């Protein structure tokens, strides 16, 4: 079968590879749509968890046993303290399909049967491939909602008139796919106002089609929630600087390792910074229920034959399309 293989740092190739050989408890998924994630473009340039040779792809949907399914790519041990508390997305032995084992950039892939989720009828393959990134956005929003809903301190509902994140004034830094999905999730989740920033007019236009407003010029400060979908030292600094006292910044971008922000300013105003990685099982289901309602015209599909070219172009800084989906 054909697969897009990460063969060396900075290099992906469309190759003929052996058919997947499912282990006991695994099933073969015929991939219909698989999203290329920014983390993969980064990981291909500078190999970290992803080591060549590897078939990447952790955002995908297809057919398994005659049924339309989407794959939840988070694999967990089920035994560690986090798994036992229902937080298997931060399992101590966490692995991710498409990162630690072969993923969806192929005609077919074997996955544990436990990773399959039935797709709701009527959802397009393109929308189905966006469930996984949307689940990241749902988790980020819920992180903010939980933080603002806790009693005590300046984050308590009484002091600033917010109860959880409903009605919150929200900023989203970065309008790549994750930032757009964060803006859409916040609006669906009851944010009072969502302002976005990005350097690209096309990305800002996509955010506006989802109902967000362009912050401008630049963020204006005092936000209840700042979502950093970039993750550079500069955007992390901004996520703290533009947060109101007792607000919350949620970081899910991983562009750089540096924290970047003024920790003393954070302490003096009881600001908060939360990490957000992946999603809980229930949040994956929430994303599945929501993604079909949103404007997703910023995502574009490509045949597997074009995969190496589009991946390489995006890896080298190409900005179009905003989100590429491979359609094997
Ligand atoms: Zn991803
Ligand atoms: Zn575990």
JSON list of N, CA, C and O in Angstrom, two decimals, residues 15 19 48 50-51 67 88 90 99 115 168 185 187 202 241 272 281 296 298 306 320 323:
[
{"chain": "A", "resi": 15, "resn": "UNK", "atom": "N", "xyz": [5.81, 6.24, -0.24]},
{"chain": "A", "resi": 15, "resn": "UNK", "atom": "CA", "xyz": [6.47, 4.96, -0.50]},
{"chain": "A", "resi": 15, "resn": "UNK", "atom": "C", "xyz": [5.46, 3.82, -0.55]},
{"chain": "A", "resi": 15, "resn": "UNK", "atom": "O", "xyz": [4.36, 3.92, 0.00]},
{"chain": "A", "resi": 19, "resn": "UNK", "atom": "N", "xyz": [1.49, -4.02, 3.99]},
{"chain": "A", "resi": 19, "resn": "UNK", "atom": "CA", "xyz": [0.17, -3.85, 4.61]},
{"chain": "A", "resi": 19, "resn": "UNK", "atom": "C", "xyz": [0.32, -3.93, 6.13]},
{"chain": "A", "resi": 19, "resn": "UNK", "atom": "O", "xyz": [1.19, -4.65, 6.63]},
{"chain": "A", "resi": 48, "resn": "UNK", "atom": "N", "xyz": [12.01, 14.62, 17.55]},
{"chain": "A", "resi": 48, "resn": "UNK", "atom": "CA", "xyz": [12.02, 14.48, 19.00]},
{"chain": "A", "resi": 48, "resn": "UNK", "atom": "C", "xyz": [11.38, 13.13, 19.34]},
{"chain": "A", "resi": 48, "resn": "UNK", "atom": "O", "xyz": [12.01, 12.09, 19.23]},
{"chain": "A", "resi": 50, "resn": "UNK", "atom": "N", "xyz": [9.08, 11.83, 17.58]},
{"chain": "A", "resi": 50, "resn": "UNK", "atom": "CA", "xyz": [8.89, 11.13, 16.30]},
{"chain": "A", "resi": 50, "resn": "UNK", "atom": "C", "xyz": [10.26, 10.82, 15.69]},
{"chain": "A", "resi": 50, "resn": "UNK", "atom": "O", "xyz": [11.02, 11.73, 15.39]},
{"chain": "A", "resi": 51, "resn": "UNK", "atom": "N", "xyz": [10.55, 9.54, 15.52]},
{"chain": "A", "resi": 51, "resn": "UNK", "atom": "CA", "xyz": [11.84, 9.14, 14.98]},
{"chain": "A", "resi": 51, "resn": "UNK", "atom": "C", "xyz": [11.64, 8.41, 13.65]},
{"chain": "A", "resi": 51, "resn": "UNK", "atom": "O", "xyz": [10.82, 7.49, 13.56]},
{"chain": "A", "resi": 67, "resn": "UNK", "atom": "N", "xyz": [-17.77, 0.02, 9.33]},
{"chain": "A", "resi": 67, "resn": "UNK", "atom": "CA", "xyz": [-18.34, 1.17, 10.04]},
{"chain": "A", "resi": 67, "resn": "UNK", "atom": "C", "xyz": [-17.47, 2.40, 9.86]},
{"chain": "A", "resi": 67, "resn": "UNK", "atom": "O", "xyz": [-16.24, 2.30, 9.83]},
{"chain": "A", "resi": 88, "resn": "UNK", "atom": "N", "xyz": [-6.43, 9.86, 31.61]},
{"chain": "A", "resi": 88, "resn": "UNK", "atom": "CA", "xyz": [-5.53, 8.99, 30.87]},
{"chain": "A", "resi": 88, "resn": "UNK", "atom": "C", "xyz": [-4.75, 9.75, 29.78]},
{"chain": "A", "resi": 88, "resn": "UNK", "atom": "O", "xyz": [-3.78, 9.24, 29.26]},
{"chain": "A", "resi": 90, "resn": "UNK", "atom": "N", "xyz": [-2.87, 12.19, 30.35]},
{"chain": "A", "resi": 90, "resn": "UNK", "atom": "CA", "xyz": [-1.55, 12.47, 30.92]},
{"chain": "A", "resi": 90, "resn": "UNK", "atom": "C", "xyz": [-0.97, 11.22, 31.58]},
{"chain": "A", "resi": 90, "resn": "UNK", "atom": "O", "xyz": [-0.19, 11.30, 32.52]},
{"chain": "A", "resi": 99, "resn": "UNK", "atom": "N", "xyz": [2.69, 8.96, 16.40]},
{"chain": "A", "resi": 99, "resn": "UNK", "atom": "CA", "xyz": [3.90, 9.54, 17.00]},
{"chain": "A", "resi": 99, "resn": "UNK", "atom": "C", "xyz": [4.83, 8.41, 17.43]},
{"chain": "A", "resi": 99, "resn": "UNK", "atom": "O", "xyz": [5.98, 8.34, 17.02]},
{"chain": "A", "resi": 115, "resn": "UNK", "atom": "N", "xyz": [-9.35, 2.24, 20.41]},
{"chain": "A", "resi": 115, "resn": "UNK", "atom": "CA", "xyz": [-9.15, 3.63, 19.95]},
{"chain": "A", "resi": 115, "resn": "UNK", "atom": "C", "xyz": [-10.28, 4.10, 19.04]},
{"chain": "A", "resi": 115, "resn": "UNK", "atom": "O", "xyz": [-10.34, 5.28, 18.71]},
{"chain": "A", "resi": 168, "resn": "UNK", "atom": "N", "xyz": [-17.19, 35.11, 29.44]},
{"chain": "A", "resi": 168, "resn": "UNK", "atom": "CA", "xyz": [-15.82, 35.63, 29.55]},
{"chain": "A", "resi": 168, "resn": "UNK", "atom": "C", "xyz": [-15.40, 36.41, 28.31]},
{"chain": "A", "resi": 168, "resn": "UNK", "atom": "O", "xyz": [-15.86, 36.15, 27.19]},
{"chain": "A", "resi": 185, "resn": "UNK", "atom": "N", "xyz": [-14.71, 26.98, 19.67]},
{"chain": "A", "resi": 185, "resn": "UNK", "atom": "CA", "xyz": [-15.14, 26.30, 20.90]},
{"chain": "A", "resi": 185, "resn": "UNK", "atom": "C", "xyz": [-15.56, 27.31, 21.96]},
{"chain": "A", "resi": 185, "resn": "UNK", "atom": "O", "xyz": [-16.56, 27.13, 22.65]},
{"chain": "A", "resi": 187, "resn": "UNK", "atom": "N", "xyz": [-16.72, 30.34, 21.49]},
{"chain": "A", "resi": 187, "resn": "UNK", "atom": "CA", "xyz": [-17.99, 30.94, 21.11]},
{"chain": "A", "resi": 187, "resn": "UNK", "atom": "C", "xyz": [-19.14, 29.96, 21.36]},
{"chain": "A", "resi": 187, "resn": "UNK", "atom": "O", "xyz": [-20.18, 30.34, 21.90]},
{"chain": "A", "resi": 202, "resn": "UNK", "atom": "N", "xyz": [-5.44, 36.11, 5.90]},
{"chain": "A", "resi": 202, "resn": "UNK", "atom": "CA", "xyz": [-6.31, 34.98, 5.52]},
{"chain": "A", "resi": 202, "resn": "UNK", "atom": "C", "xyz": [-6.77, 34.22, 6.77]},
{"chain": "A", "resi": 202, "resn": "UNK", "atom": "O", "xyz": [-7.92, 33.78, 6.88]},
{"chain": "A", "resi": 241, "resn": "UNK", "atom": "N", "xyz": [0.65, 39.09, 30.20]},
{"chain": "A", "resi": 241, "resn": "UNK", "atom": "CA", "xyz": [0.53, 40.55, 30.25]},
{"chain": "A", "resi": 241, "resn": "UNK", "atom": "C", "xyz": [-0.90, 41.02, 29.98]},
{"chain": "A", "resi": 241, "resn": "UNK", "atom": "O", "xyz": [-1.36, 42.01, 30.57]},
{"chain": "A", "resi": 272, "resn": "UNK", "atom": "N", "xyz": [-2.77, 33.37, 36.29]},
{"chain": "A", "resi": 272, "resn": "UNK", "atom": "CA", "xyz": [-2.58, 31.92, 36.20]},
{"chain": "A", "resi": 272, "resn": "UNK", "atom": "C", "xyz": [-2.21, 31.51, 34.77]},
{"chain": "A", "resi": 272, "resn": "UNK", "atom": "O", "xyz": [-2.69, 32.10, 33.80]},
{"chain": "A", "resi": 281, "resn": "UNK", "atom": "N", "xyz": [-11.50, 11.70, 27.47]},
{"chain": "A", "resi": 281, "resn": "UNK", "atom": "CA", "xyz": [-12.37, 10.94, 26.56]},
{"chain": "A", "resi": 281, "resn": "UNK", "atom": "C", "xyz": [-13.69, 11.69, 26.30]},
{"chain": "A", "resi": 281, "resn": "UNK", "atom": "O", "xyz": [-14.17, 11.73, 25.17]},
{"chain": "A", "resi": 296, "resn": "UNK", "atom": "N", "xyz": [-15.66, 25.24, 8.21]},
{"chain": "A", "resi": 296, "resn": "UNK", "atom": "CA", "xyz": [-14.36, 24.56, 8.11]},
{"chain": "A", "resi": 296, "resn": "UNK", "atom": "C", "xyz": [-13.75, 24.75, 6.73]},
{"chain": "A", "resi": 296, "resn": "UNK", "atom": "O", "xyz": [-12.91, 23.97, 6.29]},
{"chain": "A", "resi": 298, "resn": "UNK", "atom": "N", "xyz": [-11.57, 26.58, 5.75]},
{"chain": "A", "resi": 298, "resn": "UNK", "atom": "CA", "xyz": [-10.14, 26.85, 5.81]},
{"chain": "A", "resi": 298, "resn": "UNK", "atom": "C", "xyz": [-9.31, 25.57, 5.71]},
{"chain": "A", "resi": 298, "resn": "UNK", "atom": "O", "xyz": [-8.08, 25.63, 5.64]},
{"chain": "A", "resi": 306, "resn": "UNK", "atom": "N", "xyz": [-0.36, 13.64, -3.63]},
{"chain": "A", "resi": 306, "resn": "UNK", "atom": "CA", "xyz": [0.19, 14.99, -3.45]},
{"chain": "A", "resi": 306, "resn": "UNK", "atom": "C", "xyz": [0.74, 15.20, -2.05]},
{"chain": "A", "resi": 306, "resn": "UNK", "atom": "O", "xyz": [1.19, 16.31, -1.71]},
{"chain": "A", "resi": 320, "resn": "UNK", "atom": "N", "xyz": [-0.27, 28.12, 2.88]},
{"chain": "A", "resi": 320, "resn": "UNK", "atom": "CA", "xyz": [-1.52, 27.71, 2.25]},
{"chain": "A", "resi": 320, "resn": "UNK", "atom": "C", "xyz": [-1.48, 26.22, 1.90]},
{"chain": "A", "resi": 320, "resn": "UNK", "atom": "O", "xyz": [-0.49, 25.77, 1.36]},
{"chain": "A", "resi": 323, "resn": "UNK", "atom": "N", "xyz": [-4.99, 24.49, 6.70]},
{"chain": "A", "resi": 323, "resn": "UNK", "atom": "CA", "xyz": [-4.99, 23.12, 7.24]},
{"chain": "A", "resi": 323, "resn": "UNK", "atom": "C", "xyz": [-5.13, 22.15, 6.06]},
{"chain": "A", "resi": 323, "resn": "UNK", "atom": "O", "xyz": [-6.05, 22.24, 5.28]}
]
